[in-house]
Short mmCIF file of C-alpha atoms and ligand atoms in Angstrom, two decimals:
data_model
loop_
_atom_site.label_atom_id
_atom_site.label_comp_id
_atom_site.label_asym_id
_atom_site.label_seq_id
_atom_site.Cartn_x
_atom_site.Cartn_y
_atom_site.Cartn_z
CA UNK O 296 -81.59 2.66 91.82
CA UNK O 297 -80.68 1.99 95.47
CA UNK O 298 -82.85 3.77 98.04
CA UNK O 299 -80.10 6.06 99.39
CA UNK O 300 -78.10 6.42 96.21
CA UNK O 301 -76.55 9.92 96.01
CA UNK O 302 -77.25 10.64 99.70
CA UNK O 303 -74.65 11.54 102.32
CA UNK O 304 -75.29 10.49 105.93
CA UNK O 305 -73.62 11.07 109.29
CA UNK O 306 -74.44 8.36 111.85
CA UNK O 307 -73.16 9.16 115.34
CA UNK O 308 -72.42 6.30 117.72
CA UNK O 309 -71.76 3.99 114.78
CA UNK O 310 -68.78 2.19 116.31
CA UNK O 311 -71.23 -0.29 117.82
CA UNK O 312 -74.83 -1.49 118.17
CA UNK O 313 -77.73 0.34 116.58
CA UNK O 314 -75.53 2.98 114.93
CA UNK O 315 -73.32 0.38 113.30
CA UNK O 316 -76.33 -1.54 111.92
CA UNK O 317 -77.82 1.73 110.63
CA UNK O 318 -74.58 2.74 108.91
CA UNK O 319 -74.32 -0.70 107.28
CA UNK O 320 -77.91 -0.48 106.04
CA UNK O 321 -77.68 3.08 104.68
CA UNK O 322 -74.35 2.39 102.98
CA UNK O 323 -75.46 -0.92 101.52
CA UNK O 324 -78.45 0.91 100.04
CA UNK O 325 -76.27 3.48 98.31
CA UNK O 326 -75.45 6.24 100.83
CA UNK O 327 -72.01 7.63 101.53
CA UNK O 328 -71.68 7.41 105.30
CA UNK O 329 -69.58 9.06 107.96
CA UNK O 330 -69.18 6.63 110.83
CA UNK O 331 -67.88 7.71 114.21
CA UNK O 332 -67.21 6.89 117.86
CA UNK O 333 -64.37 7.24 120.37
CA UNK O 334 -63.14 3.65 120.16
CA UNK O 335 -60.96 3.32 117.05
CA UNK O 336 -60.86 -0.51 117.17
CA UNK O 337 -64.63 -0.86 117.24
CA UNK O 338 -64.97 1.87 114.62
CA UNK O 339 -62.72 -0.13 112.32
CA UNK O 340 -64.98 -3.17 112.93
CA UNK O 341 -67.90 -1.06 111.74
CA UNK O 342 -65.96 0.00 108.66
CA UNK O 343 -65.15 -3.63 107.90
CA UNK O 344 -68.83 -4.64 108.31
CA UNK O 345 -69.78 -1.99 105.77
CA UNK O 346 -67.09 -3.06 103.29
CA UNK O 347 -68.15 -6.70 103.75
CA UNK O 348 -71.65 -5.67 102.63
CA UNK O 349 -70.08 -4.78 99.25
CA UNK O 350 -69.84 -1.01 99.76
CA UNK O 351 -66.94 0.70 97.95
CA UNK O 352 -64.22 2.00 100.30
CA UNK O 353 -64.64 5.60 99.09
CA UNK O 354 -68.23 5.59 100.40
CA UNK O 355 -67.12 5.23 104.05
CA UNK O 356 -65.65 8.13 106.02
CA UNK O 357 -64.40 6.94 109.38
CA UNK O 358 -63.81 9.60 112.07
CA UNK O 359 -62.68 8.95 115.65
CA UNK O 360 -64.31 11.65 117.76
CA UNK O 361 -65.99 12.37 121.07
CA UNK O 362 -69.46 13.63 120.17
CA UNK O 363 -69.63 15.72 123.36
CA UNK O 364 -66.65 17.84 122.28
CA UNK O 365 -67.06 20.82 120.03
CA UNK O 366 -63.88 19.86 118.14
CA UNK O 367 -65.20 16.32 117.60
CA UNK O 368 -68.49 17.62 116.18
CA UNK O 369 -66.68 20.09 113.90
CA UNK O 370 -64.35 17.38 112.63
CA UNK O 371 -67.27 15.09 111.78
CA UNK O 372 -68.99 17.79 109.79
CA UNK O 373 -65.91 19.24 108.07
CA UNK O 374 -64.55 15.85 107.00
CA UNK O 375 -67.97 14.82 105.65
CA UNK O 376 -68.20 18.05 103.63
CA UNK O 377 -64.62 17.72 102.45
CA UNK O 378 -65.06 14.11 101.27
CA UNK O 379 -68.68 14.13 100.13
CA UNK O 380 -69.51 17.81 99.53
CA UNK O 381 -72.87 17.85 101.34
CA UNK O 382 -74.99 16.36 104.14
CA UNK O 383 -78.44 14.84 103.49
CA UNK O 384 -79.04 12.75 106.61
CA UNK O 385 -78.03 13.18 110.26
CA UNK O 386 -78.68 10.28 112.63
CA UNK O 387 -78.10 11.46 116.21
CA UNK O 388 -77.67 8.03 117.76
CA UNK O 389 -74.71 8.26 120.18
CA UNK O 390 -75.92 7.82 123.73
CA UNK O 391 -75.46 5.87 126.92
CA UNK O 392 -76.61 5.45 130.48
CA UNK O 393 -73.42 5.74 132.52
CA UNK O 394 -73.42 5.42 136.32
CA UNK O 395 -71.84 8.12 138.47
CA UNK O 396 -68.44 7.71 140.20
CA UNK O 397 -70.14 5.64 142.93
CA UNK O 398 -71.99 3.38 140.51
CA UNK O 399 -75.35 5.12 141.06
CA UNK O 400 -77.95 5.81 138.38
CA UNK O 401 -81.04 6.42 140.52
CA UNK O 402 -82.31 9.51 142.38
CA UNK O 403 -79.15 9.49 144.52
CA UNK O 404 -76.72 9.77 141.56
CA UNK O 405 -74.40 12.80 141.71
CA UNK O 406 -75.18 16.08 140.00
CA UNK O 407 -72.06 15.82 137.86
CA UNK O 408 -73.65 12.67 136.43
CA UNK O 409 -76.80 14.62 135.56
CA UNK O 410 -74.65 17.05 133.60
CA UNK O 411 -72.81 14.22 131.87
CA UNK O 412 -76.05 12.46 130.88
CA UNK O 413 -77.54 15.69 129.55
CA UNK O 414 -74.38 16.53 127.63
CA UNK O 415 -74.20 13.16 125.87
CA UNK O 416 -77.88 12.32 125.37
CA UNK O 417 -79.28 15.81 124.72
CA UNK O 418 -76.70 18.57 124.22
CA UNK O 419 -74.61 16.74 121.61
CA UNK O 420 -77.75 16.36 119.47
CA UNK O 421 -78.64 20.03 119.98
CA UNK O 422 -75.14 21.06 118.88
CA UNK O 423 -75.04 18.70 115.89
CA UNK O 424 -78.45 20.01 114.83
CA UNK O 425 -77.30 23.64 115.02
CA UNK O 426 -74.05 22.97 113.21
CA UNK O 427 -75.51 20.88 110.36
CA UNK O 428 -78.60 23.04 109.88
CA UNK O 429 -77.24 25.18 107.00
CA UNK O 430 -76.10 22.08 105.09
CA UNK O 431 -79.32 20.14 105.73
CA UNK O 432 -81.34 23.16 104.61
CA UNK O 433 -79.43 23.13 101.31
CA UNK O 434 -80.30 19.47 100.67
CA UNK O 435 -83.76 19.50 102.34
CA UNK O 436 -82.39 16.82 104.60
CA UNK O 437 -83.46 14.49 107.38
CA UNK O 438 -82.62 14.25 111.08
CA UNK O 439 -83.45 11.12 113.06
CA UNK O 440 -82.83 11.32 116.81
CA UNK O 441 -82.49 8.12 118.81
CA UNK O 442 -84.28 8.38 122.13
CA UNK O 443 -85.49 5.52 124.37
CA UNK O 444 -88.70 4.12 125.84
CA UNK O 445 -86.98 5.26 129.04
CA UNK O 446 -88.18 8.76 128.08
CA UNK O 447 -91.63 7.84 129.40
CA UNK O 448 -94.48 8.02 130.06
CA UNK O 449 -93.61 5.00 132.26
CA UNK O 450 -91.16 5.77 135.08
CA UNK O 451 -87.56 4.53 134.88
CA UNK O 452 -86.29 4.78 138.47
CA UNK O 453 -83.20 2.72 137.66
CA UNK O 454 -81.90 5.32 135.16
CA UNK O 455 -83.19 8.69 136.36
CA UNK O 456 -80.87 11.17 134.62
CA UNK O 457 -80.50 9.17 131.39
CA UNK O 458 -84.28 8.88 131.08
CA UNK O 459 -84.73 12.55 131.90
CA UNK O 460 -82.24 13.48 129.18
CA UNK O 461 -84.07 11.29 126.64
CA UNK O 462 -87.42 12.84 127.60
CA UNK O 463 -85.91 16.28 126.97
CA UNK O 464 -84.54 15.02 123.66
CA UNK O 465 -88.07 14.02 122.59
CA UNK O 466 -89.49 17.46 123.28
CA UNK O 467 -86.46 19.14 121.68
CA UNK O 468 -87.09 17.00 118.59
CA UNK O 469 -90.77 18.00 118.37
CA UNK O 470 -89.90 21.70 118.76
CA UNK O 471 -87.12 21.65 116.17
CA UNK O 472 -89.23 19.57 113.79
CA UNK O 473 -91.72 22.43 113.57
CA UNK O 474 -89.05 25.11 113.60
CA UNK O 475 -87.02 23.54 110.78
CA UNK O 476 -89.66 22.09 108.47
CA UNK O 477 -90.06 25.48 106.79
CA UNK O 478 -86.43 25.07 105.67
CA UNK O 479 -87.24 21.62 104.36
CA UNK O 480 -85.48 19.81 107.20
CA UNK O 481 -87.48 16.93 108.64
CA UNK O 482 -86.86 15.81 112.26
CA UNK O 483 -88.23 12.56 113.71
CA UNK O 484 -87.45 10.24 116.61
CA UNK O 485 -87.04 6.51 117.17
CA UNK O 486 -87.49 5.12 120.68
CA UNK O 487 -85.89 1.69 121.04
CA UNK O 488 -86.84 -0.71 123.81
CA UNK O 489 -84.51 -3.57 124.76
CA UNK O 490 -81.96 -4.09 122.00
CA UNK O 491 -79.00 -6.44 122.31
CA UNK O 492 -76.02 -4.07 121.98
CA UNK O 493 -73.17 -2.75 124.10
CA UNK O 494 -75.66 -0.54 125.98
CA UNK O 495 -75.81 -2.78 129.06
CA UNK O 496 -72.06 -3.08 129.17
CA UNK O 497 -71.87 0.67 129.78
CA UNK O 498 -75.05 0.97 131.84
CA UNK O 499 -74.81 -2.09 134.07
CA UNK O 500 -71.14 -3.00 133.93
CA UNK O 501 -71.86 -6.36 132.26
CA UNK O 502 -69.33 -8.26 130.19
CA UNK O 503 -70.43 -8.83 126.60
CA UNK O 504 -71.39 -12.46 127.39
CA UNK O 505 -73.38 -11.38 130.44
CA UNK O 506 -75.00 -8.70 128.34
CA UNK O 507 -76.18 -11.18 125.70
CA UNK O 508 -77.53 -13.46 128.47
CA UNK O 509 -79.34 -10.52 130.05
CA UNK O 510 -81.00 -9.51 126.78
CA UNK O 511 -81.94 -13.11 125.95
CA UNK O 512 -83.47 -13.55 129.39
CA UNK O 513 -85.54 -10.38 128.92
CA UNK O 514 -86.76 -11.77 125.61
CA UNK O 515 -87.97 -14.93 127.34
CA UNK O 516 -90.23 -12.94 129.68
CA UNK O 517 -93.42 -11.86 127.91
CA UNK O 518 -94.15 -9.32 130.64
CA UNK O 519 -90.83 -7.63 129.68
CA UNK O 520 -90.92 -8.07 125.90
CA UNK O 521 -94.30 -9.34 124.61
CA UNK O 522 -92.83 -10.07 121.15
CA UNK O 523 -91.00 -12.98 122.79
CA UNK O 524 -87.44 -12.05 121.82
CA UNK O 525 -85.02 -9.21 122.39
CA UNK O 526 -84.52 -6.68 119.61
CA UNK O 527 -81.39 -6.79 117.47
CA UNK O 528 -79.69 -3.63 116.11
CA UNK O 529 -81.01 -4.44 112.60
CA UNK O 530 -84.63 -4.18 113.86
CA UNK O 531 -83.93 -0.57 114.77
CA UNK O 532 -81.83 0.21 111.72
CA UNK O 533 -84.75 -0.52 109.40
CA UNK O 534 -87.02 1.88 111.32
CA UNK O 535 -84.34 4.60 111.34
CA UNK O 536 -83.81 4.11 107.59
CA UNK O 537 -87.56 4.45 107.00
CA UNK O 538 -87.55 7.86 108.72
CA UNK O 539 -84.37 8.87 106.87
CA UNK O 540 -85.98 8.02 103.54
CA UNK O 541 -87.98 11.01 102.34
CA UNK O 542 -89.81 9.03 99.69
CA UNK O 543 -91.05 6.50 102.27
CA UNK O 544 -91.92 8.85 105.13
CA UNK O 545 -92.19 12.35 103.65
CA UNK O 546 -95.34 13.38 105.53
CA UNK O 547 -94.11 12.27 108.98
CA UNK O 548 -92.82 15.34 110.83
CA UNK O 549 -91.77 15.52 114.48
CA UNK O 550 -93.10 12.08 115.36
CA UNK O 551 -91.77 9.27 117.49
CA UNK O 552 -91.77 5.64 116.41
CA UNK O 553 -91.49 3.17 119.29
CA UNK O 554 -89.73 -0.07 118.34
CA UNK O 555 -89.73 -2.17 121.51
CA UNK O 556 -91.48 -5.49 120.85
CA UNK O 557 -94.41 -4.17 122.89
CA UNK O 558 -92.49 -3.55 126.16
CA UNK O 559 -93.87 -0.08 126.79
CA UNK O 560 -97.48 -1.27 126.62
CA UNK O 561 -97.15 -3.79 129.44
CA UNK O 562 -98.36 -2.86 132.91
CA UNK O 563 -96.87 -4.41 136.04
CA UNK O 564 -100.07 -6.23 136.94
CA UNK O 565 -99.93 -8.18 133.68
CA UNK O 566 -97.11 -10.22 135.25
CA UNK O 567 -99.66 -11.50 137.82
CA UNK O 568 -101.37 -13.38 135.00
CA UNK O 569 -98.14 -15.14 134.07
CA UNK O 570 -98.14 -13.74 130.54
CA UNK O 571 -98.39 -10.26 129.11
CA UNK O 572 -100.86 -11.65 126.60
CA UNK O 573 -103.92 -13.16 128.32
CA UNK O 574 -104.54 -16.79 127.39
CA UNK O 575 -108.04 -18.07 126.72
P1 LIG H 1972 -73.96 0.78 122.20
O1 LIG H 1972 -73.31 0.97 123.54
O2 LIG H 1972 -73.81 -0.51 121.51
O3 LIG H 1972 -73.50 1.95 121.22
C1 LIG H 1972 -73.42 3.27 121.67
C2 LIG H 1972 -72.65 4.09 120.65
O4 LIG H 1972 -72.58 5.44 121.13
C3 LIG H 1972 -71.24 3.58 120.46
O5 LIG H 1972 -70.90 3.63 119.10
C4 LIG H 1972 -70.41 4.57 121.27
O6 LIG H 1972 -69.12 4.72 120.69
C5 LIG H 1972 -71.22 5.86 121.07
N1 LIG H 1972 -70.89 6.84 122.09
C6 LIG H 1972 -71.18 6.82 123.42
N2 LIG H 1972 -70.65 7.90 124.02
C7 LIG H 1972 -70.01 8.62 123.06
C8 LIG H 1972 -69.26 9.82 123.06
N3 LIG H 1972 -69.06 10.55 124.16
N4 LIG H 1972 -68.75 10.25 121.88
C9 LIG H 1972 -68.93 9.53 120.74
N5 LIG H 1972 -69.63 8.39 120.68
C10 LIG H 1972 -70.16 7.95 121.83
O7 LIG H 1972 -75.49 1.11 122.47
P2 LIG H 1972 -76.77 1.18 121.49
O8 LIG H 1972 -76.40 0.88 120.10
O9 LIG H 1972 -77.81 0.39 122.13
O10 LIG H 1972 -77.15 2.71 121.66
C11 LIG H 1972 -77.56 3.53 120.57
C12 LIG H 1972 -78.64 4.47 121.03
O11 LIG H 1972 -79.81 3.71 121.36
C13 LIG H 1972 -78.29 5.28 122.28
O12 LIG H 1972 -78.71 6.61 122.11
C14 LIG H 1972 -79.09 4.60 123.37
O13 LIG H 1972 -79.41 5.50 124.41
C15 LIG H 1972 -80.32 4.15 122.60
N6 LIG H 1972 -81.08 3.07 123.24
C16 LIG H 1972 -80.57 1.79 123.35
C17 LIG H 1972 -81.31 0.79 123.96
C18 LIG H 1972 -80.83 -0.62 124.08
O14 LIG H 1972 -81.48 -1.44 124.76
N7 LIG H 1972 -79.75 -1.00 123.48
C19 LIG H 1972 -82.63 1.07 124.52
C20 LIG H 1972 -83.08 2.42 124.33
C21 LIG H 1972 -82.32 3.38 123.72
P3 LIG H 1972 -67.73 4.74 121.49
O15 LIG H 1972 -67.89 3.92 122.71
O16 LIG H 1972 -66.78 4.18 120.48
O17 LIG H 1972 -67.46 6.18 121.76
#
């Protein structure tokens, strides 16, 4: 029997990148999935990717919604319940680092941008957790929150509010993990490092070609990514699926898995040696 056979999953931010790869993986391993994002064209691309993987049409519930709006969250949950009758897995993946109106993302970014970053990268997960809690308690379900190595402990001066929101998300996840485990709900976190997605298009204003070049160039620098290549969405999807799979990861509660090709273990002075990995 397929690993997620009989399971119902909501994957936020699945109109692109890591969320799309996760939805494809869960669905191709038997889950019914609700996919979502604001961009209907890209969401349809996700739906087509899932169908191309051989998933029956009735196993995909596609919902255009803004995850920061209460109505959008309610629609996601109600349509999932209406079509699938329950919720087993919630992947809180939607997120972005968006500059303020003046293009700033550092200490000088506007306060309205702080609120926006908190609302998207923290509050939407808090709200989705509260709203799905009764349904996840019924199924003894799983929550996987997608954070970032930007959450620390290394500083991220180029994305101050985004990184602050992700750090708060990590602590929120640990607290809720302990609060909800008595109801059978398991909460864990994945922290991606560099992953070739649309993230840099939003964060740095790059075109999709420039974005691919940027990620490839990071992969060629061992002091940026010791693994020697930039992560692809599928590398993250397999880690997320592991934490969403109770049989595989049952005893992991409130933990964070870093999937970054080693980036977060490199110190600046390693670059002085030409390689992150010392050569004999
Ligand atoms: P992408 O930009 O490729 O995908 C982001 C997804 O989030 C899209 O589906 C987008 O959908 C959705 N999204 C953004 N804002 C909203 C909103 N207001 N309402 C609904 N959906 C929204 O980036 P990634 O796949 O890389 O990002 C996935 C997660 O991984 C994020 O939480 C990100 O912070 C995290 N991450 C990514 C890293 C990377 O290097 N790629 C590194 C570290 C963390 P739409 O535009 O259609 O609304």
